[in-house]
PDB file of C-alpha atoms in Angstrom:
ATOM      1  CA  MET A   1      37.810   5.170   6.518  1.00 32.00           C
ATOM      2  CA  LEU A   2      37.251   4.421  10.202  1.00 34.00           C
ATOM      3  CA  HIS A   3      40.374   5.270  12.146  1.00 41.00           C
ATOM      4  CA  LEU A   4      41.065   2.977  15.094  1.00 40.00           C
ATOM      5  CA  SER A   5      43.066   4.082  18.088  1.00 46.00           C
ATOM      6  CA  GLN A   6      45.568   1.910  19.880  1.00 48.00           C
ATOM      7  CA  SER A   7      45.456   1.496  23.654  1.00 42.00           C
ATOM      8  CA  GLN A   8      48.694   2.213  25.483  1.00 41.00           C
ATOM      9  CA  SER A   9      48.187  -0.699  27.871  1.00 40.00           C
ATOM     10  CA  PRO A  10      45.331  -3.147  28.447  1.00 36.00           C
ATOM     11  CA  ASP A  11      44.999  -2.488  32.183  1.00 37.00           C
ATOM     12  CA  ASP A  12      44.356   1.249  31.879  1.00 47.00           C
ATOM     13  CA  SER A  13      40.994   2.613  32.982  1.00 74.00           C
ATOM     14  CA  SER A  14      38.700   2.505  29.971  1.00 90.00           C
ATOM     15  CA  THR A  15      36.116   5.093  31.061  1.00 92.00           C
ATOM     16  CA  HIS A  16      36.327   8.876  30.894  1.00 94.00           C
ATOM     17  CA  VAL A  17      36.484  10.239  34.451  1.00 92.00           C
ATOM     18  CA  VAL A  18      34.276  13.233  33.616  1.00 92.00           C
ATOM     19  CA  LEU A  19      32.023  12.186  30.751  1.00 94.00           C
ATOM     20  CA  GLY A  20      31.564   8.557  31.780  1.00 92.00           C
ATOM     21  CA  THR A  21      32.001   7.324  28.217  1.00 95.00           C
ATOM     22  CA  PRO A  22      34.584   4.856  26.871  1.00 94.00           C
ATOM     23  CA  LEU A  23      37.955   6.444  26.159  1.00 92.00           C
ATOM     24  CA  GLU A  24      38.280   4.355  23.013  1.00 91.00           C
ATOM     25  CA  MET A  25      34.660   4.640  21.900  1.00 92.00           C
ATOM     26  CA  GLU A  26      34.073   4.462  18.182  1.00 92.00           C
ATOM     27  CA  PRO A  27      31.571   6.933  16.753  1.00 95.00           C
ATOM     28  CA  GLY A  28      27.944   5.883  16.601  1.00 94.00           C
ATOM     29  CA  GLU A  29      25.040   7.417  14.713  1.00 96.00           C
ATOM     30  CA  ASN A  30      25.480  11.182  14.231  1.00 97.00           C
ATOM     31  CA  GLN A  31      28.943  11.033  15.794  1.00 98.00           C
ATOM     32  CA  GLU A  32      32.392  11.738  14.358  1.00 98.00           C
ATOM     33  CA  VAL A  33      36.027  11.719  15.505  1.00 98.00           C
ATOM     34  CA  ILE A  34      38.633  14.442  15.073  1.00 99.00           C
ATOM     35  CA  TYR A  35      42.155  14.807  16.497  1.00 99.00           C
ATOM     36  CA  PHE A  36      43.770  18.029  17.740  1.00 99.00           C
ATOM     37  CA  ALA A  37      47.348  18.797  18.804  1.00 98.00           C
ATOM     38  CA  ALA A  38      47.696  22.234  20.398  1.00 96.00           C
ATOM     39  CA  GLY A  39      50.434  22.025  23.003  1.00 94.00           C
ATOM     40  CA  CYS A  40      50.284  20.185  26.328  1.00 94.00           C
ATOM     41  CA  PHE A  41      47.382  17.767  26.031  1.00 95.00           C
ATOM     42  CA  TRP A  42      46.210  18.151  29.638  1.00 94.00           C
ATOM     43  CA  GLY A  43      44.710  21.597  29.104  1.00 94.00           C
ATOM     44  CA  VAL A  44      43.558  20.879  25.572  1.00 96.00           C
ATOM     45  CA  GLU A  45      41.578  17.858  26.717  1.00 96.00           C
ATOM     46  CA  LYS A  46      39.874  19.854  29.487  1.00 96.00           C
ATOM     47  CA  VAL A  47      38.696  22.525  27.048  1.00 96.00           C
ATOM     48  CA  PHE A  48      37.004  19.926  24.883  1.00 98.00           C
ATOM     49  CA  TRP A  49      35.472  17.729  27.591  1.00 97.00           C
ATOM     50  CA  GLU A  50      33.812  20.944  28.827  1.00 96.00           C
ATOM     51  CA  THR A  51      32.449  21.720  25.349  1.00 98.00           C
ATOM     52  CA  PRO A  52      28.746  20.850  24.873  1.00 98.00           C
ATOM     53  CA  GLY A  53      28.316  18.241  22.162  1.00 98.00           C
ATOM     54  CA  VAL A  54      31.599  16.470  22.873  1.00 98.00           C
ATOM     55  CA  VAL A  55      30.889  12.856  23.826  1.00 98.00           C
ATOM     56  CA  SER A  56      34.369  11.596  24.733  1.00 97.00           C
ATOM     57  CA  THR A  57      37.980  12.740  24.824  1.00 98.00           C
ATOM     58  CA  ALA A  58      41.269  10.904  25.244  1.00 97.00           C
ATOM     59  CA  THR A  59      44.872  12.061  25.363  1.00 97.00           C
ATOM     60  CA  GLY A  60      47.516  10.359  23.279  1.00 97.00           C
ATOM     61  CA  TYR A  61      50.333  10.582  20.783  1.00 98.00           C
ATOM     62  CA  MET A  62      50.020  10.965  17.026  1.00 98.00           C
ATOM     63  CA  GLY A  63      52.063  11.691  13.930  1.00 97.00           C
ATOM     64  CA  GLY A  64      55.205   9.790  14.902  1.00 96.00           C
ATOM     65  CA  HIS A  65      57.118   6.749  13.693  1.00 96.00           C
ATOM     66  CA  LYS A  66      57.420   4.534  16.790  1.00 95.00           C
ATOM     67  CA  THR A  67      54.815   2.016  17.904  1.00 96.00           C
ATOM     68  CA  HIS A  68      53.555   2.194  21.489  1.00 96.00           C
ATOM     69  CA  PRO A  69      55.417   5.398  22.382  1.00 96.00           C
ATOM     70  CA  THR A  70      55.704   6.334  26.046  1.00 95.00           C
ATOM     71  CA  TYR A  71      55.345   9.797  27.512  1.00 95.00           C
ATOM     72  CA  SER A  72      59.048   9.962  28.363  1.00 95.00           C
ATOM     73  CA  GLU A  73      60.015   8.967  24.820  1.00 96.00           C
ATOM     74  CA  VAL A  74      57.727  11.604  23.328  1.00 96.00           C
ATOM     75  CA  CYS A  75      59.158  14.229  25.688  1.00 94.00           C
ATOM     76  CA  GLU A  76      62.661  13.233  24.588  1.00 93.00           C
ATOM     77  CA  LYS A  77      61.593  14.027  20.999  1.00 91.00           C
ATOM     78  CA  THR A  78      62.770  10.645  19.736  1.00 91.00           C
ATOM     79  CA  THR A  79      59.476   9.376  18.295  1.00 96.00           C
ATOM     80  CA  GLY A  80      58.156  12.257  16.200  1.00 96.00           C
ATOM     81  CA  HIS A  81      54.787  12.264  17.963  1.00 98.00           C
ATOM     82  CA  ALA A  82      52.682  15.239  18.991  1.00 97.00           C
ATOM     83  CA  GLU A  83      50.658  15.347  22.196  1.00 97.00           C
ATOM     84  CA  THR A  84      47.162  14.920  20.816  1.00 98.00           C
ATOM     85  CA  VAL A  85      43.546  14.791  21.969  1.00 98.00           C
ATOM     86  CA  ARG A  86      41.064  12.435  20.340  1.00 98.00           C
ATOM     87  CA  ILE A  87      37.550  13.885  20.320  1.00 98.00           C
ATOM     88  CA  VAL A  88      34.269  12.114  19.641  1.00 98.00           C
ATOM     89  CA  TYR A  89      31.409  14.559  19.122  1.00 98.00           C
ATOM     90  CA  ASP A  90      27.696  14.575  18.348  1.00 98.00           C
ATOM     91  CA  THR A  91      27.163  16.252  14.984  1.00 97.00           C
ATOM     92  CA  THR A  92      23.583  17.190  15.911  1.00 97.00           C
ATOM     93  CA  LEU A  93      24.882  19.287  18.817  1.00 98.00           C
ATOM     94  CA  ILE A  94      28.146  20.739  17.524  1.00 98.00           C
ATOM     95  CA  SER A  95      29.804  20.911  14.125  1.00 97.00           C
ATOM     96  CA  ALA A  96      33.362  20.204  13.076  1.00 97.00           C
ATOM     97  CA  ALA A  97      33.607  23.862  12.058  1.00 97.00           C
ATOM     98  CA  ARG A  98      32.909  25.032  15.610  1.00 97.00           C
ATOM     99  CA  LEU A  99      35.366  22.560  17.111  1.00 98.00           C
ATOM    100  CA  ILE A 100      38.065  23.592  14.642  1.00 98.00           C
ATOM    101  CA  ALA A 101      37.472  27.282  15.365  1.00 97.00           C
ATOM    102  CA  LEU A 102      37.754  26.570  19.100  1.00 97.00           C
ATOM    103  CA  PHE A 103      40.964  24.631  18.464  1.00 98.00           C
ATOM    104  CA  PHE A 104      42.541  27.645  16.776  1.00 97.00           C
ATOM    105  CA  GLU A 105      41.432  29.974  19.580  1.00 96.00           C
ATOM    106  CA  ILE A 106      42.818  27.972  22.527  1.00 95.00           C
ATOM    107  CA  HIS A 107      46.454  28.150  21.441  1.00 95.00           C
ATOM    108  CA  ASP A 108      48.779  30.220  19.292  1.00 95.00           C
ATOM    109  CA  PRO A 109      49.018  28.353  15.984  1.00 97.00           C
ATOM    110  CA  THR A 110      51.709  30.726  14.738  1.00 96.00           C
ATOM    111  CA  GLN A 111      54.212  29.287  17.238  1.00 95.00           C
ATOM    112  CA  LYS A 112      56.133  26.480  15.551  1.00 95.00           C
ATOM    113  CA  ASN A 113      56.970  23.443  17.685  1.00 95.00           C
ATOM    114  CA  ARG A 114      56.100  25.180  20.937  1.00 92.00           C
ATOM    115  CA  GLN A 115      53.385  26.743  23.067  1.00 92.00           C
ATOM    116  CA  GLY A 116      54.718  29.334  25.470  1.00 86.00           C
ATOM    117  CA  ASN A 117      57.429  27.793  27.624  1.00 88.00           C
ATOM    118  CA  ASP A 118      56.670  24.298  26.305  1.00 91.00           C
ATOM    119  CA  ILE A 119      59.203  23.840  23.523  1.00 93.00           C
ATOM    120  CA  GLY A 120      59.577  20.871  21.193  1.00 94.00           C
ATOM    121  CA  SER A 121      57.957  19.177  18.222  1.00 96.00           C
ATOM    122  CA  GLN A 122      55.656  17.258  20.573  1.00 96.00           C
ATOM    123  CA  TYR A 123      53.878  20.580  21.207  1.00 95.00           C
ATOM    124  CA  ARG A 124      53.310  21.389  17.546  1.00 97.00           C
ATOM    125  CA  SER A 125      49.956  22.485  16.155  1.00 97.00           C
ATOM    126  CA  ALA A 126      48.164  19.846  14.077  1.00 98.00           C
ATOM    127  CA  ILE A 127      44.762  18.551  13.032  1.00 99.00           C
ATOM    128  CA  TRP A 128      44.005  15.015  11.876  1.00 99.00           C
ATOM    129  CA  THR A 129      40.634  14.585  10.200  1.00 99.00           C
ATOM    130  CA  THR A 130      38.479  11.520   9.578  1.00 98.00           C
ATOM    131  CA  SER A 131      36.308  12.641   6.660  1.00 97.00           C
ATOM    132  CA  PRO A 132      36.669  14.696   3.477  1.00 97.00           C
ATOM    133  CA  ALA A 133      34.215  17.249   4.879  1.00 96.00           C
ATOM    134  CA  GLN A 134      36.287  17.710   8.037  1.00 97.00           C
ATOM    135  CA  TYR A 135      39.452  18.040   5.978  1.00 98.00           C
ATOM    136  CA  ALA A 136      37.950  20.709   3.717  1.00 97.00           C
ATOM    137  CA  THR A 137      36.569  22.623   6.690  1.00 97.00           C
ATOM    138  CA  ALA A 138      39.931  22.532   8.447  1.00 98.00           C
ATOM    139  CA  LEU A 139      41.741  23.856   5.367  1.00 98.00           C
ATOM    140  CA  ASP A 140      39.173  26.609   4.805  1.00 97.00           C
ATOM    141  CA  THR A 141      39.191  27.608   8.473  1.00 97.00           C
ATOM    142  CA  ARG A 142      42.976  27.780   8.574  1.00 98.00           C
ATOM    143  CA  GLU A 143      42.982  30.037   5.516  1.00 97.00           C
ATOM    144  CA  ALA A 144      40.250  32.282   6.917  1.00 96.00           C
ATOM    145  CA  TYR A 145      41.971  32.526  10.294  1.00 97.00           C
ATOM    146  CA  GLN A 146      45.306  33.274   8.644  1.00 96.00           C
ATOM    147  CA  ASN A 147      43.789  36.256   6.854  1.00 93.00           C
ATOM    148  CA  HIS A 148      42.103  37.405  10.062  1.00 93.00           C
ATOM    149  CA  ILE A 149      45.037  36.906  12.416  1.00 95.00           C
ATOM    150  CA  GLN A 150      47.521  38.515  10.047  1.00 93.00           C
ATOM    151  CA  SER A 151      45.581  41.765  10.297  1.00 92.00           C
ATOM    152  CA  HIS A 152      46.264  41.652  14.053  1.00 94.00           C
ATOM    153  CA  GLY A 153      50.026  41.451  13.578  1.00 93.00           C
ATOM    154  CA  PHE A 154      50.556  37.688  13.799  1.00 95.00           C
ATOM    155  CA  GLY A 155      52.684  35.656  11.407  1.00 95.00           C
ATOM    156  CA  PRO A 156      52.003  32.500   9.397  1.00 97.00           C
ATOM    157  CA  ILE A 157      49.957  29.710  10.941  1.00 98.00           C
ATOM    158  CA  THR A 158      52.045  26.550  11.356  1.00 98.00           C
ATOM    159  CA  THR A 159      49.156  24.101  11.864  1.00 98.00           C
ATOM    160  CA  THR A 160      49.425  20.973   9.727  1.00 98.00           C
ATOM    161  CA  ILE A 161      46.252  19.263   8.512  1.00 99.00           C
ATOM    162  CA  GLU A 162      46.339  15.583   7.574  1.00 98.00           C
ATOM    163  CA  ASP A 163      44.081  12.585   7.115  1.00 98.00           C
ATOM    164  CA  ALA A 164      44.016  10.516  10.308  1.00 98.00           C
ATOM    165  CA  SER A 165      44.211   7.289   8.305  1.00 97.00           C
ATOM    166  CA  THR A 166      47.851   8.082   7.483  1.00 96.00           C
ATOM    167  CA  THR A 167      48.958   7.605  11.087  1.00 97.00           C
ATOM    168  CA  VAL A 168      47.972   5.978  14.395  1.00 97.00           C
ATOM    169  CA  PHE A 169      46.659   7.520  17.600  1.00 98.00           C
ATOM    170  CA  TRP A 170      48.352   5.870  20.562  1.00 97.00           C
ATOM    171  CA  GLN A 171      46.377   6.401  23.737  1.00 96.00           C
ATOM    172  CA  ALA A 172      48.499   7.900  26.516  1.00 94.00           C
ATOM    173  CA  GLU A 173      49.112   6.351  29.909  1.00 92.00           C
ATOM    174  CA  SER A 174      46.135   6.308  32.281  1.00 91.00           C
ATOM    175  CA  TYR A 175      47.407   9.113  34.506  1.00 91.00           C
ATOM    176  CA  HIS A 176      47.219  11.484  31.530  1.00 94.00           C
ATOM    177  CA  GLN A 177      43.515  10.781  30.973  1.00 95.00           C
ATOM    178  CA  GLY A 178      41.340  13.480  32.545  1.00 93.00           C
ATOM    179  CA  TYR A 179      44.492  14.820  34.186  1.00 90.00           C
ATOM    180  CA  LEU A 180      43.102  18.220  35.165  1.00 91.00           C
ATOM    181  CA  TRP A 181      40.002  16.651  36.683  1.00 92.00           C
ATOM    182  CA  LYS A 182      42.220  14.453  38.846  1.00 92.00           C
ATOM    183  CA  ASN A 183      44.615  17.370  39.490  1.00 90.00           C
ATOM    184  CA  PRO A 184      42.458  20.522  39.363  1.00 86.00           C
ATOM    185  CA  HIS A 185      45.397  22.814  40.113  1.00 82.00           C
ATOM    186  CA  GLY A 186      47.659  21.042  37.656  1.00 77.00           C
ATOM    187  CA  TYR A 187      49.783  22.609  34.952  1.00 80.00           C
ATOM    188  CA  GLN A 188      48.139  24.259  31.974  1.00 78.00           C
ATOM    189  CA  CYS A 189      49.860  26.095  29.167  1.00 72.00           C
ATOM    190  CA  HIS A 190      47.466  28.097  27.050  1.00 73.00           C
ATOM    191  CA  THR A 191      49.242  30.657  24.910  1.00 84.00           C
ATOM    192  CA  ARG A 192      46.386  32.279  23.024  1.00 89.00           C
ATOM    193  CA  THR A 193      46.354  35.016  20.427  1.00 90.00           C
ATOM    194  CA  GLY A 194      43.128  36.555  21.702  1.00 90.00           C
ATOM    195  CA  VAL A 195      41.870  36.734  18.118  1.00 94.00           C
ATOM    196  CA  ALA A 196      38.502  35.115  17.401  1.00 93.00           C
ATOM    197  CA  CYS A 197      38.431  32.467  14.681  1.00 94.00           C
ATOM    198  CA  PRO A 198      35.710  32.580  12.023  1.00 90.00           C
ATOM    199  CA  ILE A 199      33.270  29.670  12.214  1.00 92.00           C
ATOM    200  CA  LEU A 200      32.677  28.333   8.700  1.00 86.00           C
ATOM    201  CA  ASP A 201      29.424  26.718   9.686  1.00 74.00           C
ATOM    202  CA  THR A 202      25.982  25.903   8.396  1.00 56.00           C
ATOM    203  CA  PRO A 203      23.090  27.681  10.163  1.00 49.00           C
ATOM    204  CA  GLU A 204      21.619  24.473  11.580  1.00 47.00           C
ATOM    205  CA  VAL A 205      24.394  23.618  14.061  1.00 48.00           C
TER     206      VAL A 205
END
């Protein structure tokens, strides 16, 4: 099922400041969408717009119960949303498996409802998938990484994995889009484990 995102407001800039692609672009031929929540979305988005094969990224809110949530509402933990990055990628250049492995490496998925000093359910670790293949890969990668990371002294992974069609991605306010390009010395919170994640990939990509 094609998962449609919802724009936060109609007058927001519609083009990615770095990639030059539409923020709300729907996937074309050989393209897919996946959603990652891994703490503060400013730094997460930057990691993925810098990743070869990623066509577009957008920050937003996902997994909550309120329509059209605002940043302040999400920060107040009244909506149930997680800060999330929507990623459109070219499957001929990068696989879902590689993106998912990168997702696990750029934060500490064993921290529940926080990343470092950022505390709250809006900073939880989550993946929303848009195809059965993505979903299976995410589950398998989580299991493989759990076995690997446990041997390095880390606890259970808290990352939830759900079908994106069960919720709505609400695009964040325009000043959150490409935030670290607009504010190169802006805040980033990357609490990483330092443990590499296995890539459950096919040889071609």
